[in-house]
Amino acid sequence: MSDDTNDKIEELRALINAPKATVNSSDLRAARFFNAPQCYSGDIIQGGPPVGLGGVEFFKDPYPSVSLPQYDSSTLTEREQALIQAKIDNFFEYAKLPGAVVHGNVTCEDVQTAKDWQYRGGLEEQEYNFGVNDADPDFEGLRMFEGTIAYLGKHFAAIVLTPDIAARFLSFLSVIYSSVFDNNLGRFTVEIMDPILVTFPHRKCNSVEELDFYPDFCPSHPEYEKRIKQWPKAPYDNDFRSDDLIAWLMTASQTPVFNYLQPYTEHMRKFPMTNDKFKRVPGFESDNLDQAMAEGRLFILDFKDFHEETVAPRNWDNYGARLHAGIALFAIPTHSNTLKTVAIQPTQNPVGNSFWDGLGWTLTNIFGYGGNQHPQSKIITPADNYWAWQMAKNAITTMTSMASVIDHLSTHVYLGPIPVAYFRNIPDYHPLRPLLDTHLMALVTNNHTGIFTEVGAQIIGDDDPYGNPYNGLLTGAIQKLSGFSSATFVNATVRRKNHYSFFEQGTPFDRMDDPSLAQIDDYPQHDDDKMMPIIREWVDGYLRLYYHSDNDVIEDTELQAFLYETTHDGKVRGFPDNADSIDRLVDIISSIIYWMSVNHGFSSFASFMKLGALGFYRDHPIEPTHGYSERDWLNVCPPMNVGAGLFFFSRIFTDLPEDWHRSLGKYPKGQFKHDPNVYPLLDVFQSQLQSLDDDIRAKNADRRWSYDLRMPSTITVSPWN
């Protein structure tokens, strides 16, 4: 190691008060920031300022005694005046985001009040907290950048070789400490992205370990248990090479609305899978492709709907990342019920058999895909070159990851008009407010931050807070960290939003009704989804406290206006524009809660850089029989700085600070203190959710990999994160 390198090491170590270097490079790698005795000396060593998803809440006056408008004889004038002002403050905006409806006045009091957890009473109130205090002033939440510091320590020797590393890291710390204290989480997160990209080396990772961005903490740290549980590794972290994992990810999806896996019922010209290829796959040597298809044992994952987006122009600063609209085939072996991954074609276009097709394939292997609008690829199976197969799996999982991110934001955009109509038409005096306020919390402000809040933009003040929708917190980050341009990502999100229908995607289906899907032994996405009956029982009991007949529903002018505007002005596809019975109203309100909580789930797969990166870093096709190496596989994974940026950025979207923190079933203290009759119903609701959560935990204990996206304790009560 050169003197120059040693100078850099000592310079950086002095700068951040790191442990002293001792003997060799292996010692340097082991001398982490969390080694005793220095492992908890100072804020930086502990992970920096406690900024993240914390326990802040604000007090608001209790709700008035709620009633239906037709029975309000004492506060009708105030009620009507409140609605007049609400319609001035809240309005639908059609031009800010092409193809979608957003709230036109994010600075109004209704929206700003609804962005925070609001308690309306003291500790004596009866809302149960599942053992987690959502307003604990000592609860600091997820420290968003403590993992960045831990990763730097874990790979110190490798990273320190980067030129000017000390200056870069000093700049990084400067951004942390100077930007964080304005309490604007969105702006801070945008501003932290560039320092991460600049601080870490822009080079491909040299090992699987360098792709592991999860922080390690020394067990002697006094806050070890508190900190480590907020950085949970994926249950399949040690099994990411397993072919079974790819199939399992299709049944244990990253978002609840992810339903791309379908029975394979007829051969596809664009996916020329043959019986010979099929029989070469381990476990299927004695099987037959046509017989397996006839018996409903074949399943297809086809990202055809994303083809135009994967070949759209990409941004110049995504460092060569691509996304491929791939196709994958899965099968159940005879005398088995376990889904297996059998074949992957990374793109939508196969290679033909003509001379010119062969010549084109040769040229593509030499020069790459470039701007080819119909990139060709070959079918790859586990029987082909080992590293070719690993690369093919990454090609399909990166598209799976991006599709999940699009799914998640598209539900935000799809649901966005509901609170606009709600605030315009449902006053504090209406019984729907105590029930739905918490489930609508932060949807408008989070949509605005993710789509419109540019770096340095003011959320309040005289300036127009609606910035460029292609440079928001999420949309702008995608531009830097994925294989899509920001415009492509936004267009894909709006397109996917138009796919949803309120009841169709808001009502669980029984996969056992499909003979093909019923053959799969365990399908967690559907098998664990038992929440709708529990939600519906809670909603039914609550609404019948105030609606005593179907006529009460029909004559509720505020309710009917809310439904009508959501459909006709908000353009929420499939949303009913009226309700004529208590049962119909129960269906609607239950589906709203289901959409805002259960259908809002999002796993941490996008953080899993070994498989889930949002870009495939290879411009050339994969040749099934070529002698690739692990180095070739590492080259399709993201560079260190991009992987770090994507990992740490994605944490704010994918994890609750801990189980039962503002989860489904939680309401702030005093939410229902205006009506004691609610509490017996709430107790049943929460007890049923706790029981379901316990059942899923027991089931997960017997699974190869646990699945938490359908656990009430890990489902947010609203799109607040």
XYZ file of C-alpha atoms in Angstrom:
721
model
C 0.000 0.000 0.000
C 1.467 3.342 -1.036
C 2.319 6.209 1.273
C -0.291 8.252 -0.565
C -2.946 5.688 0.242
C -1.904 5.578 3.895
C -2.135 9.355 4.032
C -5.725 9.155 2.727
C -6.579 6.542 5.317
C -5.152 8.548 8.195
C -6.741 11.726 6.898
C -10.156 10.150 6.765
C -9.755 8.325 10.064
C -8.796 11.550 11.815
C -11.720 13.310 10.187
C -14.321 10.851 11.455
C -12.626 9.672 14.641
C -12.288 6.105 13.333
C -10.291 3.403 15.163
C -6.562 3.433 14.518
C -5.178 1.363 11.644
C -2.969 -1.502 12.774
C -1.339 -4.113 10.564
C -2.750 -4.917 7.146
C -5.714 -4.475 4.857
C -7.721 -7.222 6.549
C -7.299 -5.405 9.858
C -8.446 -2.196 8.224
C -11.571 -3.921 6.958
C -12.342 -5.251 10.410
C -11.787 -1.928 12.180
C -15.355 -0.701 11.868
C -16.895 2.374 13.371
C -18.854 0.187 15.753
C -15.913 -1.727 17.265
C -15.562 -1.380 21.004
C -14.606 0.732 22.801
C -15.317 3.517 20.292
C -18.506 1.931 18.911
C -20.788 4.425 20.593
C -18.600 7.490 21.034
C -20.308 10.462 19.495
C -23.292 11.105 17.208
C -21.471 10.115 14.026
C -20.374 6.791 15.462
C -23.948 6.131 16.553
C -25.216 6.895 13.090
C -25.654 10.630 12.957
C -28.605 12.827 13.929
C -31.808 10.903 14.702
C -33.708 11.821 11.543
C -36.187 9.442 10.027
C -39.600 7.945 10.558
C -40.152 8.922 14.158
C -42.953 9.236 16.684
C -44.031 12.877 16.288
C -47.692 13.662 16.845
C -49.750 16.792 17.437
C -52.778 17.562 19.540
C -56.090 18.496 17.984
C -59.401 19.194 19.676
C -61.719 16.194 20.011
C -64.320 15.649 17.338
C -67.740 17.132 18.052
C -70.671 14.819 18.668
C -70.986 13.480 15.156
C -74.257 13.051 13.294
C -75.676 12.721 9.824
C -76.454 16.062 8.155
C -80.193 15.372 7.993
C -80.297 15.017 11.775
C -78.094 17.993 12.669
C -80.283 20.609 14.307
C -77.721 22.320 16.528
C -74.619 22.914 14.387
C -76.085 22.910 10.896
C -75.059 26.499 10.161
C -71.453 25.924 11.223
C -71.462 22.689 9.293
C -72.629 24.375 6.093
C -70.118 27.209 6.479
C -67.300 24.708 6.969
C -68.238 23.005 3.700
C -68.294 26.303 1.827
C -64.731 27.021 2.976
C -63.661 23.424 2.330
C -64.674 23.706 -1.308
C -62.604 26.874 -1.642
C -59.555 25.332 0.029
C -59.682 21.925 -1.648
C -59.990 21.525 -5.375
C -59.111 19.101 -8.143
C -56.132 19.954 -10.332
C -55.930 18.421 -13.815
C -52.903 20.096 -15.364
C -50.071 19.560 -12.856
C -49.566 15.861 -13.622
C -50.556 14.884 -17.190
C -53.076 12.071 -17.143
C -53.856 12.237 -13.426
C -55.850 14.280 -10.910
C -54.056 15.769 -7.900
C -54.973 18.061 -5.021
C -54.780 21.637 -6.227
C -53.903 23.321 -2.927
C -51.476 21.283 -0.869
C -50.859 24.240 1.465
C -54.444 24.427 2.740
C -55.232 23.682 6.372
C -57.133 20.457 5.655
C -54.121 18.933 3.899
C -51.486 20.220 6.313
C -53.473 19.057 9.342
C -53.956 15.622 7.785
C -50.243 14.998 7.256
C -49.505 14.237 10.928
C -50.634 11.756 13.538
C -53.257 13.727 15.485
C -54.216 12.721 19.017
C -57.359 14.101 20.617
C -57.063 12.969 24.233
C -54.737 11.815 26.956
C -53.318 8.483 28.022
C -56.596 7.530 29.672
C -58.301 7.101 26.297
C -59.189 3.566 25.345
C -57.421 3.207 21.991
C -55.070 0.231 22.355
C -51.484 0.721 21.167
C -50.389 -2.931 20.631
C -47.493 -2.253 22.983
C -46.027 0.499 20.785
C -46.484 4.154 21.635
C -46.832 6.034 18.358
C -46.039 9.310 20.132
C -43.114 8.228 22.269
C -40.856 11.340 22.398
C -37.823 9.100 22.907
C -38.550 7.056 19.801
C -36.250 8.375 17.115
C -37.314 6.265 14.180
C -35.119 4.963 11.418
C -31.878 6.952 11.139
C -31.742 7.171 7.407
C -28.013 7.539 7.008
C -26.604 5.454 9.863
C -26.335 2.595 7.403
C -24.268 4.766 5.092
C -21.693 5.315 7.802
C -21.737 1.643 8.800
C -21.169 0.584 5.196
C -18.258 2.969 4.872
C -16.710 1.426 7.937
C -17.289 -2.136 6.765
C -15.543 -1.516 3.428
C -13.157 1.133 4.617
C -10.017 -0.183 2.926
C -11.710 -0.486 -0.473
C -13.511 2.836 -0.382
C -10.609 4.868 0.940
C -8.667 4.248 -2.277
C -11.072 6.619 -4.027
C -9.334 9.940 -4.872
C -10.236 12.816 -2.554
C -12.281 10.500 -0.319
C -11.726 12.631 2.791
C -13.038 15.768 1.094
C -15.959 13.850 -0.333
C -16.953 12.374 2.993
C -16.589 15.729 4.743
C -18.968 17.188 2.172
C -21.353 14.309 2.829
C -21.355 14.951 6.584
C -21.790 18.663 5.992
C -24.993 18.015 4.045
C -26.288 15.749 6.808
C -25.744 18.208 9.632
C -26.680 21.385 7.793
C -29.792 20.174 5.968
C -31.456 17.923 8.446
C -32.587 20.334 11.114
C -35.183 22.168 9.034
C -37.441 19.136 9.619
C -38.237 18.861 5.916
C -37.789 15.151 5.313
C -38.468 15.388 1.582
C -35.936 18.103 0.871
C -33.303 16.451 3.040
C -33.708 13.139 1.239
C -33.357 14.743 -2.171
C -30.275 16.649 -1.126
C -28.621 13.595 0.413
C -28.779 11.646 -2.853
C -26.019 13.471 -4.697
C -23.557 13.353 -1.768
C -23.975 9.574 -1.574
C -23.434 9.216 -5.305
C -20.355 11.419 -5.126
C -18.876 10.058 -1.889
C -18.885 6.370 -2.773
C -16.743 5.112 -5.669
C -18.408 4.879 -9.039
C -17.106 1.412 -9.782
C -18.597 -2.040 -9.968
C -18.590 -3.976 -6.725
C -15.839 -6.555 -6.419
C -17.722 -9.048 -4.277
C -21.166 -10.025 -3.056
C -20.211 -8.512 0.296
C -19.846 -5.088 -1.322
C -23.425 -5.431 -2.608
C -24.675 -5.927 0.944
C -25.582 -2.446 2.170
C -27.350 -3.565 5.343
C -25.493 -2.131 8.339
C -23.795 -4.319 10.919
C -23.697 -3.147 14.520
C -21.524 -4.525 17.273
C -23.605 -6.344 19.917
C -21.952 -4.339 22.679
C -23.542 -1.134 21.428
C -25.997 0.029 24.151
C -28.750 0.495 21.541
C -27.974 -2.662 19.557
C -31.403 -4.296 19.857
C -33.200 -1.042 19.122
C -31.095 -0.216 16.071
C -30.618 -3.593 14.422
C -34.317 -4.433 14.288
C -34.892 -1.342 12.185
C -32.611 -2.669 9.454
C -34.149 -6.110 8.896
C -32.448 -8.185 6.232
C -34.594 -9.992 3.702
C -35.509 -13.506 4.885
C -33.849 -14.875 1.755
C -30.629 -12.909 2.182
C -28.471 -16.036 2.436
C -30.367 -17.861 -0.322
C -30.385 -15.276 -3.084
C -28.734 -17.727 -5.518
C -31.579 -20.213 -5.109
C -33.648 -20.808 -8.233
C -36.605 -21.523 -5.952
C -36.400 -17.951 -4.661
C -37.325 -16.449 -8.036
C -40.483 -18.549 -8.168
C -41.265 -17.767 -4.532
C -40.986 -14.030 -5.212
C -43.799 -14.417 -7.736
C -46.092 -15.865 -5.061
C -44.822 -13.587 -2.281
C -44.952 -10.376 -4.247
C -43.420 -7.006 -3.447
C -46.723 -5.133 -3.597
C -50.250 -6.446 -2.977
C -51.395 -5.357 -6.437
C -48.579 -7.266 -8.175
C -50.448 -9.926 -10.188
C -48.285 -10.566 -13.225
C -47.965 -14.349 -12.754
C -50.550 -16.169 -14.870
C -51.256 -19.784 -15.896
C -49.461 -20.694 -19.135
C -52.202 -22.127 -21.349
C -50.814 -21.897 -24.896
C -47.445 -21.666 -26.581
C -46.182 -18.210 -27.517
C -44.325 -17.429 -30.746
C -42.373 -14.719 -28.981
C -41.232 -17.222 -26.341
C -40.152 -20.357 -28.267
C -39.760 -22.712 -25.333
C -39.256 -26.300 -26.503
C -39.736 -29.655 -24.864
C -36.021 -30.330 -25.255
C -35.127 -27.194 -23.264
C -37.766 -28.070 -20.685
C -36.487 -31.618 -20.140
C -32.929 -30.366 -19.614
C -34.012 -28.454 -16.495
C -33.117 -30.387 -13.325
C -36.244 -32.042 -11.938
C -38.067 -32.118 -15.253
C -35.971 -34.700 -17.140
C -38.900 -37.159 -17.342
C -41.582 -34.496 -17.818
C -43.220 -33.204 -20.982
C -43.890 -29.525 -21.797
C -47.276 -30.059 -23.450
C -48.439 -32.429 -20.757
C -47.402 -30.002 -18.046
C -49.333 -27.234 -19.812
C -52.424 -29.449 -20.222
C -52.311 -30.288 -16.518
C -52.096 -26.596 -15.567
C -48.600 -26.950 -14.109
C -47.039 -24.118 -16.136
C -47.082 -20.416 -15.278
C -45.815 -17.371 -17.147
C -44.499 -13.984 -16.051
C -44.672 -11.614 -19.013
C -43.678 -7.970 -18.694
C -44.991 -7.141 -22.171
C -46.861 -4.083 -20.867
C -43.505 -2.499 -20.003
C -41.798 -3.079 -23.362
C -42.260 0.440 -24.746
C -40.924 1.898 -21.519
C -37.848 -0.329 -21.417
C -36.802 0.800 -24.910
C -37.632 4.475 -24.328
C -34.716 6.967 -24.236
C -32.832 6.799 -20.951
C -31.220 9.591 -18.992
C -27.523 10.204 -19.542
C -26.590 9.960 -15.874
C -27.867 6.443 -15.131
C -24.475 4.966 -15.902
C -25.568 2.476 -18.532
C -28.394 0.777 -16.644
C -31.084 -0.929 -18.684
C -34.364 -2.593 -17.881
C -35.685 -5.472 -19.955
C -39.340 -6.429 -20.380
C -38.569 -10.090 -19.866
C -40.543 -13.329 -19.856
C -40.090 -16.125 -17.325
C -41.578 -19.622 -17.226
C -42.335 -21.485 -14.008
C -43.514 -25.037 -13.521
C -44.720 -27.484 -10.891
C -42.973 -30.873 -11.214
C -45.078 -34.028 -11.335
C -45.949 -35.384 -7.891
C -45.099 -31.994 -6.365
C -46.795 -28.719 -5.477
C -43.742 -26.449 -5.371
C -43.289 -23.831 -8.061
C -39.913 -23.961 -9.862
C -38.148 -21.473 -12.137
C -37.415 -23.168 -15.476
C -36.665 -20.548 -18.154
C -36.050 -16.828 -18.679
C -36.009 -14.795 -21.890
C -34.675 -11.345 -20.913
C -36.555 -9.429 -23.643
C -39.776 -9.682 -25.619
C -38.114 -10.664 -28.888
C -36.530 -14.066 -29.526
C -33.711 -14.721 -31.984
C -34.968 -16.179 -35.255
C -33.468 -19.073 -37.220
C -32.560 -17.357 -40.474
C -29.079 -16.409 -41.650
C -29.840 -12.731 -41.147
C -31.114 -13.398 -37.618
C -27.851 -15.152 -36.824
C -25.838 -12.288 -38.274
C -27.850 -9.758 -36.292
C -27.257 -11.749 -33.118
C -23.507 -11.778 -33.762
C -23.429 -8.023 -34.339
C -25.504 -7.371 -31.218
C -23.051 -9.426 -29.167
C -20.229 -7.258 -30.536
C -21.784 -3.791 -30.440
C -24.603 -4.135 -27.894
C -28.291 -3.248 -28.041
C -27.816 0.502 -28.349
C -31.132 2.103 -29.206
C -32.683 -1.077 -30.629
C -36.444 -0.847 -30.172
C -36.854 -4.624 -30.394
C -33.857 -6.100 -28.578
C -33.521 -9.821 -29.117
C -32.543 -12.430 -26.550
C -32.353 -16.175 -26.144
C -34.133 -18.399 -23.666
C -31.842 -19.311 -20.766
C -32.438 -22.187 -18.343
C -30.723 -23.589 -15.237
C -29.118 -26.195 -17.536
C -27.093 -23.476 -19.320
C -23.908 -21.749 -18.160
C -24.225 -21.107 -14.412
C -23.327 -17.425 -14.566
C -25.450 -16.851 -17.676
C -28.374 -18.184 -15.632
C -27.535 -15.938 -12.670
C -27.423 -12.939 -15.001
C -30.762 -13.927 -16.533
C -32.319 -14.101 -13.080
C -31.094 -10.575 -12.351
C -32.593 -9.394 -15.635
C -36.042 -10.628 -14.602
C -35.818 -9.564 -10.948
C -34.730 -6.007 -11.767
C -37.848 -5.643 -13.915
C -39.881 -7.214 -11.108
C -38.455 -4.635 -8.735
C -39.187 -1.688 -11.023
C -42.697 -2.936 -11.732
C -43.269 -3.055 -7.981
C -42.047 0.530 -7.514
C -44.372 1.623 -10.306
C -47.213 -0.339 -8.745
C -46.626 1.356 -5.407
C -46.551 4.930 -6.692
C -49.434 4.222 -9.056
C -51.672 3.311 -6.113
C -50.728 6.654 -4.549
C -51.743 8.461 -7.742
C -54.877 6.357 -8.181
C -56.090 7.062 -4.642
C -55.045 10.728 -4.630
C -58.408 12.247 -5.628
C -60.281 10.481 -2.812
C -59.084 12.805 -0.018
C -59.753 15.831 -2.231
C -63.431 14.919 -2.531
C -63.459 13.833 1.105
C -62.176 17.146 2.487
C -64.520 19.062 0.180
C -67.670 17.261 1.313
C -67.227 15.566 4.690
C -66.990 18.037 7.649
C -65.739 17.247 11.162
C -69.352 16.780 12.236
C -69.818 13.719 10.014
C -69.275 10.202 11.470
C -66.949 9.296 8.600
C -64.298 11.734 9.789
C -63.232 9.866 12.957
C -63.258 6.597 11.013
C -61.386 7.662 7.872
C -59.139 10.577 8.862
C -56.354 8.300 10.079
C -56.596 6.078 6.993
C -56.172 9.092 4.708
C -53.282 10.528 6.707
C -50.457 12.049 4.634
C -51.648 10.728 1.278
C -51.864 14.187 -0.299
C -48.604 15.497 1.154
C -46.684 12.316 0.383
C -47.952 12.335 -3.184
C -46.864 15.938 -3.490
C -43.425 15.278 -2.007
C -42.769 12.255 -4.171
C -43.921 13.848 -7.411
C -43.622 17.630 -7.132
C -41.151 18.599 -4.387
C -37.915 19.538 -6.125
C -34.625 20.170 -4.355
C -34.922 23.340 -2.293
C -38.636 23.796 -3.081
C -40.758 25.441 -0.387
C -43.766 23.483 0.814
C -45.418 26.657 2.183
C -45.174 30.283 1.287
C -45.942 32.525 -1.657
C -44.195 30.408 -4.272
C -46.099 27.813 -6.260
C -45.310 24.551 -4.430
C -46.006 22.473 -7.528
C -42.642 21.891 -9.126
C -41.634 19.782 -12.081
C -43.390 16.391 -11.684
C -40.369 14.741 -13.271
C -37.999 15.982 -10.562
C -39.724 15.223 -7.271
C -38.382 13.222 -4.348
C -39.189 9.873 -5.971
C -39.499 10.789 -9.638
C -36.186 12.657 -9.604
C -34.396 9.866 -7.751
C -35.547 7.357 -10.359
C -33.812 9.497 -12.977
C -30.501 8.983 -11.196
C -30.844 5.483 -9.825
C -32.680 3.371 -12.386
C -32.820 2.294 -15.993
C -35.790 4.601 -16.637
C -35.783 8.300 -17.246
C -38.012 10.286 -14.925
C -40.501 10.933 -17.734
C -40.661 7.225 -18.559
C -41.229 6.366 -14.918
C -44.019 8.917 -14.478
C -45.709 7.841 -17.704
C -45.532 4.196 -16.631
C -47.019 5.127 -13.257
C -49.959 6.955 -14.814
C -50.506 4.098 -17.262
C -50.515 1.541 -14.461
C -52.848 3.757 -12.409
C -55.393 3.501 -15.215
C -55.328 -0.286 -14.873
C -56.967 -0.274 -11.436
C -60.658 -0.524 -10.709
C -61.818 0.315 -7.208
C -63.609 -2.916 -6.312
C -61.730 -5.250 -8.643
C -58.305 -4.594 -7.101
C -59.834 -3.663 -3.738
C -61.467 -7.055 -3.159
C -59.319 -10.140 -2.518
C -59.939 -13.095 -4.807
C -59.727 -16.741 -3.825
C -56.923 -18.316 -5.835
C -58.386 -21.742 -4.958
C -61.129 -20.982 -7.484
C -58.498 -21.359 -10.228
C -57.485 -25.042 -10.653
C -53.999 -24.036 -11.838
C -53.263 -21.643 -8.991
C -54.780 -24.082 -6.512
C -51.978 -26.567 -7.273
C -49.333 -24.298 -5.748
C -48.695 -25.396 -2.182
C -48.137 -21.944 -0.665
C -49.036 -18.603 -2.255
C -48.494 -16.065 0.560
C -49.728 -13.062 -1.399
C -53.200 -14.618 -1.470
C -53.125 -17.217 1.290
C -52.267 -14.659 3.982
C -54.754 -12.025 2.827
C -57.450 -12.435 5.462
C -57.985 -8.797 6.362
C -61.024 -7.766 4.352
C -63.597 -9.699 6.453
C -62.075 -8.220 9.616
C -62.145 -4.695 8.165
C -65.689 -5.172 6.926
C -66.982 -6.322 10.320
C -65.413 -3.265 11.958
C -66.829 -0.876 9.370
C -70.266 -2.500 9.449
C -70.513 -2.179 13.216
C -69.240 1.380 13.213
C -71.540 2.671 10.459
C -74.647 1.094 12.010
C -74.090 3.250 15.093
C -75.174 6.209 12.925
C -77.037 4.800 9.902
C -80.184 3.037 11.066
C -81.789 2.436 7.693
C -80.990 2.460 3.995
C -82.899 5.722 3.771
C -80.373 7.301 6.145
C -77.706 6.538 3.569
C -79.713 7.875 0.651
C -80.524 11.164 2.434
C -76.952 11.800 3.561
C -76.182 14.673 1.173
C -72.579 15.030 2.334
C -71.831 11.348 1.736
C -73.512 11.324 -1.659
C -71.587 14.439 -2.754
C -68.324 12.803 -1.667
C -69.039 9.688 -3.726
C -70.217 11.648 -6.759
C -67.199 13.972 -6.837
C -64.700 11.145 -6.326
C -66.084 9.428 -9.409
C -66.868 12.302 -11.753
C -64.392 15.005 -10.708
C -61.660 12.832 -9.197
C -61.976 10.237 -11.971
C -61.158 7.314 -9.678
C -61.852 4.369 -11.963
C -64.524 1.993 -10.705
C -65.468 4.152 -7.719
C -69.283 4.223 -7.170
C -70.942 7.608 -7.563
C -73.685 6.886 -5.022
C -74.783 4.505 -2.281
C -78.369 3.397 -1.706
C -78.045 1.055 1.266
C -76.062 0.459 4.420
C -74.578 -2.698 2.913
C -73.400 -0.796 -0.153
C -71.858 1.901 2.031
C -70.073 -0.754 4.103
C -68.604 -2.161 0.875
C -67.339 1.269 -0.197
C -65.820 2.348 3.112
C -64.271 -1.083 3.706
C -62.629 -0.918 0.285
C -61.305 2.586 0.975
C -59.632 1.329 4.158
C -58.355 -1.773 2.350
C -56.833 0.335 -0.432
C -55.235 2.799 1.985
C -53.657 0.103 4.159
C -53.537 -3.461 2.830
C -53.110 -2.451 -0.804
C -50.454 0.068 0.138
C -47.910 -2.501 1.316
C -44.409 -2.430 -0.139
C -41.561 -4.831 0.573
C -37.874 -4.003 0.756
C -36.981 -5.939 -2.406
C -35.970 -2.726 -4.171
C -33.293 -2.393 -1.473
C -31.858 -5.843 -2.190
C -28.995 -4.969 -4.512
C -28.044 -8.604 -5.144
C -31.282 -9.051 -7.093
C -33.597 -6.069 -6.811
C -31.684 -3.155 -8.338
C -33.682 -0.895 -10.635
C -31.227 -1.292 -13.489
C -29.449 -4.100 -15.339
C -25.931 -2.901 -16.064
C -25.257 -4.668 -19.343
C -25.836 -3.420 -22.869
C -25.109 -6.768 -24.533
C -27.339 -9.852 -24.679
C -26.702 -12.956 -22.599
C -25.431 -15.978 -24.530
C -26.664 -19.131 -22.742
C -23.566 -21.231 -23.452
C -20.859 -18.592 -23.043
C -18.280 -19.185 -20.309
C -19.182 -16.274 -18.046
C -17.643 -15.775 -14.616
C -18.725 -14.212 -11.332
C -17.042 -11.011 -12.515
C -19.546 -10.875 -15.397
C -22.393 -11.285 -12.951
C -21.046 -8.539 -10.689
C -20.860 -6.278 -13.729
C -24.641 -6.491 -14.268
C -25.187 -5.323 -10.675
C -25.168 -1.600 -9.844
C -21.958 0.350 -9.164
C -21.189 0.879 -5.506
C -22.358 4.496 -5.351
C -25.617 3.835 -7.213
C -26.316 0.732 -5.130
C -25.719 2.703 -1.952
C -27.921 5.566 -3.101
C -30.756 3.261 -4.083
C -30.518 1.193 -0.916
C -30.544 4.069 1.536
C -33.105 6.075 -0.401
C -35.525 3.150 -0.631
C -35.562 2.582 3.125
C -37.938 5.507 3.676
C -40.567 3.768 1.541
C -40.362 0.157 2.592
C -40.149 -0.299 6.359
C -42.074 0.741 9.412
C -39.765 1.819 12.238
C -41.030 -1.241 14.098
C -43.994 -3.622 14.113
C -47.328 -2.068 15.099
C -46.058 1.498 14.656
C -49.056 3.255 13.066
C -50.111 -0.070 11.602
C -53.528 -1.246 10.475
C -55.799 -1.249 13.528
C -54.023 1.668 15.214
C -55.822 4.955 15.891
C -54.419 7.986 17.755
C -55.375 8.470 21.369
C -58.797 10.084 21.700
C -59.865 9.383 18.122
C -63.244 8.090 19.313
C -63.596 9.766 22.722
C -66.667 11.637 21.455
C -68.564 8.327 21.309
C -67.857 5.555 23.880
C -70.045 3.159 21.881
C -67.226 2.779 19.375
C -64.768 1.158 21.793
C -66.309 -2.324 22.083
C -66.275 -2.550 18.284
C -62.701 -1.280 18.116
C -61.619 -3.860 20.690
C -62.986 -6.684 18.531
C -61.313 -5.219 15.420
C -57.908 -4.949 17.084
C -58.172 -8.373 18.723
C -58.956 -10.001 15.380
C -56.000 -8.267 13.718
C -53.681 -9.373 16.516
C -54.912 -12.939 16.152
C -54.393 -12.878 12.378
C -50.909 -11.471 12.878
C -50.087 -14.281 15.308
C -51.395 -16.854 12.815
C -49.201 -15.509 10.017
C -46.154 -15.464 12.285
C -46.791 -19.112 13.141
C -47.165 -19.929 9.455
C -43.968 -18.068 8.618
C -42.084 -20.148 11.170
C -42.773 -23.217 9.018
C -41.999 -21.531 5.695
C -38.634 -21.552 4.015
C -38.854 -17.764 3.792
C -41.198 -15.631 5.850
C -43.553 -13.130 4.207
C -44.667 -10.024 6.095
C -46.537 -7.992 3.495
C -49.909 -9.327 4.709
C -49.214 -9.041 8.429
C -51.371 -6.377 10.132
C -48.413 -5.385 12.324
C -46.330 -4.372 9.289
C -49.100 -2.771 7.219
C -49.360 0.980 7.572
C -52.766 2.295 8.575
C -52.543 4.827 5.724
C -50.132 5.846 2.931
C -48.246 7.955 5.506
C -44.885 6.534 4.506
